[in-house]
Amino acid sequence: MSSMEGSAASKTQARAHEIAARLDRLIATENARREARGEDPITHREIAKLTGDRVSPTTVRGLHKAENGRGAPANPQVSTLDAIGEVFGIRNGAEYFTSDAAAKAVDKQLRALQALAEIRGPQGAPGDAGLSLAFRAAQLSPDGYRLVNDLAERLLAHELAARQEPDNSAERDG
């Protein structure tokens, strides 16, 4: 094998591992959302089904493991990456899987959505409470938003201070 062939093979392998890592992040994000709702984790078979069977479970598994069925680095078609991206709500999945800039932007959005999903609702469980607040805030005027934001800052400061106060209830009871 010439040095050029070796270099091309190592680039293909590096790309396959990057695609696998990005797919792993998407799966982990989806599974965190599902766990919060008491649902089963997503499977390679389910991902394939959600592509409308444009991608096989074996292909999804291979991309997740960074290799094809013959042990060589995975080298998927653009249509395959687009189909898998769509499953996770990403338009132009090929760009997400192959462009560092696109992946960085999408991952930032996913972290923001995860933070919203972790906001506790009235019963103390994560769910749609954060999204509900965000949708309401988006409908406020700039003055209304500032008012709600100021109130949230004051409430947070009050709760943080209350958490830091020592519990003197035993001294009062005694």
Tab-separated table of C-alpha atoms in Angstrom:
chain	number	residue	atom	x	y	z
A	1	MET	CA	0.000	0.000	0.000
A	2	SER	CA	1.420	3.393	-0.971
A	3	SER	CA	1.646	6.248	1.494
A	4	MET	CA	-1.181	8.025	-0.368
A	5	GLU	CA	-3.430	4.989	-0.036
A	6	GLY	CA	-2.534	4.713	3.650
A	7	SER	CA	-3.299	8.384	4.167
A	8	ALA	CA	-6.676	8.055	2.425
A	9	ALA	CA	-7.503	4.987	4.506
A	10	SER	CA	-6.618	6.756	7.746
A	11	LYS	CA	-8.767	9.761	6.711
A	12	THR	CA	-11.676	7.428	5.978
A	13	GLN	CA	-11.191	5.731	9.333
A	14	ALA	CA	-11.006	9.075	11.176
A	15	ARG	CA	-14.175	10.234	9.398
A	16	ALA	CA	-15.947	6.980	10.302
A	17	HIS	CA	-15.032	7.449	13.973
A	18	GLU	CA	-16.266	11.068	13.924
A	19	ILE	CA	-19.580	9.980	12.398
A	20	ALA	CA	-19.852	7.260	15.057
A	21	ALA	CA	-19.151	9.760	17.855
A	22	ARG	CA	-21.782	12.181	16.537
A	23	LEU	CA	-24.333	9.396	16.151
A	24	ASP	CA	-23.511	8.285	19.689
A	25	ARG	CA	-24.204	11.836	20.989
A	26	LEU	CA	-27.553	11.917	19.194
A	27	ILE	CA	-28.524	8.512	20.569
A	28	ALA	CA	-27.434	9.495	24.100
A	29	THR	CA	-29.461	12.718	23.915
A	30	GLU	CA	-32.533	10.842	22.685
A	31	ASN	CA	-32.124	8.180	25.359
A	32	ALA	CA	-31.861	10.821	28.106
A	33	ARG	CA	-35.139	12.310	26.857
A	34	ARG	CA	-36.754	8.886	26.763
A	35	GLU	CA	-35.479	7.952	30.223
A	36	ALA	CA	-37.041	11.118	31.668
A	37	ARG	CA	-40.364	9.969	30.218
A	38	GLY	CA	-39.978	6.373	31.365
A	39	GLU	CA	-39.554	5.085	27.798
A	40	ASP	CA	-37.225	2.396	26.476
A	41	PRO	CA	-33.940	3.464	24.827
A	42	ILE	CA	-33.885	3.886	21.054
A	43	THR	CA	-32.454	0.934	19.118
A	44	HIS	CA	-30.634	0.663	15.806
A	45	ARG	CA	-33.684	-1.165	14.463
A	46	GLU	CA	-35.976	1.677	15.554
A	47	ILE	CA	-33.694	4.303	13.992
A	48	ALA	CA	-33.786	2.351	10.719
A	49	LYS	CA	-37.582	2.099	10.894
A	50	LEU	CA	-37.850	5.849	11.555
A	51	THR	CA	-35.911	6.524	8.334
A	52	GLY	CA	-38.799	4.889	6.498
A	53	ASP	CA	-36.573	1.858	5.984
A	54	ARG	CA	-34.241	3.918	3.756
A	55	VAL	CA	-31.431	2.693	6.025
A	56	SER	CA	-31.093	-0.839	7.412
A	57	PRO	CA	-30.520	-1.628	11.106
A	58	THR	CA	-27.213	-3.209	10.054
A	59	THR	CA	-26.098	0.059	8.448
A	60	VAL	CA	-27.076	2.066	11.548
A	61	ARG	CA	-25.201	-0.412	13.761
A	62	GLY	CA	-22.151	-0.212	11.476
A	63	LEU	CA	-22.134	3.589	11.530
A	64	HIS	CA	-22.424	3.516	15.313
A	65	LYS	CA	-19.448	1.106	15.471
A	66	ALA	CA	-17.525	3.054	12.749
A	67	GLU	CA	-17.221	0.039	10.463
A	68	ASN	CA	-19.132	-1.726	7.756
A	69	GLY	CA	-20.162	-5.364	7.922
A	70	ARG	CA	-16.740	-6.460	6.615
A	71	GLY	CA	-14.729	-4.659	9.306
A	72	ALA	CA	-13.673	-1.762	7.057
A	73	PRO	CA	-14.313	1.848	8.102
A	74	ALA	CA	-17.891	2.939	7.410
A	75	ASN	CA	-18.146	5.228	4.398
A	76	PRO	CA	-21.853	6.060	4.130
A	77	GLN	CA	-23.681	7.790	1.339
A	78	VAL	CA	-24.996	11.328	1.809
A	79	SER	CA	-28.578	10.029	1.587
A	80	THR	CA	-27.900	7.613	4.468
A	81	LEU	CA	-26.579	10.391	6.710
A	82	ASP	CA	-29.451	12.684	5.734
A	83	ALA	CA	-32.005	9.989	6.594
A	84	ILE	CA	-30.438	9.307	9.998
A	85	GLY	CA	-30.183	13.034	10.706
A	86	GLU	CA	-33.915	13.412	9.997
A	87	VAL	CA	-34.694	10.821	12.691
A	88	PHE	CA	-33.139	13.195	15.231
A	89	GLY	CA	-34.721	16.342	13.779
A	90	ILE	CA	-31.631	17.448	11.867
A	91	ARG	CA	-32.131	18.729	8.352
A	92	ASN	CA	-29.180	17.944	6.126
A	93	GLY	CA	-27.819	15.206	8.357
A	94	ALA	CA	-24.836	14.677	6.073
A	95	GLU	CA	-23.603	18.155	6.927
A	96	TYR	CA	-24.003	17.475	10.668
A	97	PHE	CA	-22.094	14.207	10.438
A	98	THR	CA	-19.269	15.534	8.240
A	99	SER	CA	-18.835	19.224	9.149
A	100	ASP	CA	-17.306	20.265	12.466
A	101	ALA	CA	-18.987	23.689	12.283
A	102	ALA	CA	-22.435	22.225	11.612
A	103	ALA	CA	-21.993	19.604	14.352
A	104	LYS	CA	-20.904	22.274	16.834
A	105	ALA	CA	-23.999	24.391	16.089
A	106	VAL	CA	-26.393	21.437	16.343
A	107	ASP	CA	-24.746	20.105	19.518
A	108	LYS	CA	-25.125	23.566	21.106
A	109	GLN	CA	-28.844	23.540	20.273
A	110	LEU	CA	-29.191	20.016	21.653
A	111	ARG	CA	-27.549	21.057	24.939
A	112	ALA	CA	-29.950	24.004	25.209
A	113	LEU	CA	-32.939	21.730	24.588
A	114	GLN	CA	-31.605	19.251	27.150
A	115	ALA	CA	-31.328	22.060	29.708
A	116	LEU	CA	-34.929	23.048	28.983
A	117	ALA	CA	-36.038	19.440	29.349
A	118	GLU	CA	-34.362	19.205	32.756
A	119	ILE	CA	-36.434	22.060	34.210
A	120	ARG	CA	-38.607	20.554	36.910
A	121	GLY	CA	-42.348	20.904	36.602
A	122	PRO	CA	-44.868	21.383	39.409
A	123	GLN	CA	-44.575	17.734	40.456
A	124	GLY	CA	-40.771	17.945	40.541
A	125	ALA	CA	-40.180	15.702	37.542
A	126	PRO	CA	-38.415	16.847	34.371
A	127	GLY	CA	-40.574	16.992	31.293
A	128	ASP	CA	-42.104	19.700	29.160
A	129	ALA	CA	-42.119	22.414	31.850
A	130	GLY	CA	-39.018	24.112	30.422
A	131	LEU	CA	-40.370	24.125	26.893
A	132	SER	CA	-43.670	25.471	28.164
A	133	LEU	CA	-41.855	28.344	29.889
A	134	ALA	CA	-39.780	29.035	26.782
A	135	PHE	CA	-42.856	29.139	24.538
A	136	ARG	CA	-44.577	31.542	26.922
A	137	ALA	CA	-41.484	33.748	27.191
A	138	ALA	CA	-41.252	33.922	23.397
A	139	GLN	CA	-44.715	35.504	23.292
A	140	LEU	CA	-43.861	38.282	25.778
A	141	SER	CA	-43.031	41.851	24.839
A	142	PRO	CA	-39.440	42.925	25.559
A	143	ASP	CA	-40.639	44.707	28.727
A	144	GLY	CA	-42.631	41.659	29.823
A	145	TYR	CA	-39.629	39.418	29.224
A	146	ARG	CA	-37.362	41.705	31.301
A	147	LEU	CA	-39.936	41.674	34.120
A	148	VAL	CA	-40.184	37.872	34.138
A	149	ASN	CA	-36.405	37.531	33.900
A	150	ASP	CA	-35.900	39.947	36.827
A	151	LEU	CA	-38.460	38.007	38.875
A	152	ALA	CA	-36.717	34.715	38.070
A	153	GLU	CA	-33.327	36.190	39.099
A	154	ARG	CA	-34.764	37.418	42.430
A	155	LEU	CA	-36.489	34.102	43.096
A	156	LEU	CA	-33.305	32.183	42.346
A	157	ALA	CA	-31.246	34.426	44.643
A	158	HIS	CA	-33.828	33.956	47.410
A	159	GLU	CA	-33.842	30.151	47.010
A	160	LEU	CA	-30.042	29.947	46.905
A	161	ALA	CA	-29.789	32.033	50.077
A	162	ALA	CA	-32.393	29.833	51.792
A	163	ARG	CA	-30.413	26.709	50.889
A	164	GLN	CA	-27.259	28.150	52.428
A	165	GLU	CA	-28.847	29.088	55.762
A	166	PRO	CA	-28.077	26.579	58.532
A	167	ASP	CA	-31.040	24.647	59.833
A	168	ASN	CA	-31.723	25.975	63.337
A	169	SER	CA	-35.009	24.101	63.798
A	170	ALA	CA	-33.455	21.724	66.373
A	171	GLU	CA	-32.359	24.686	68.515
A	172	ARG	CA	-35.856	26.207	68.334
A	173	ASP	CA	-37.535	22.931	69.263
A	174	GLY	CA	-35.250	22.265	72.228
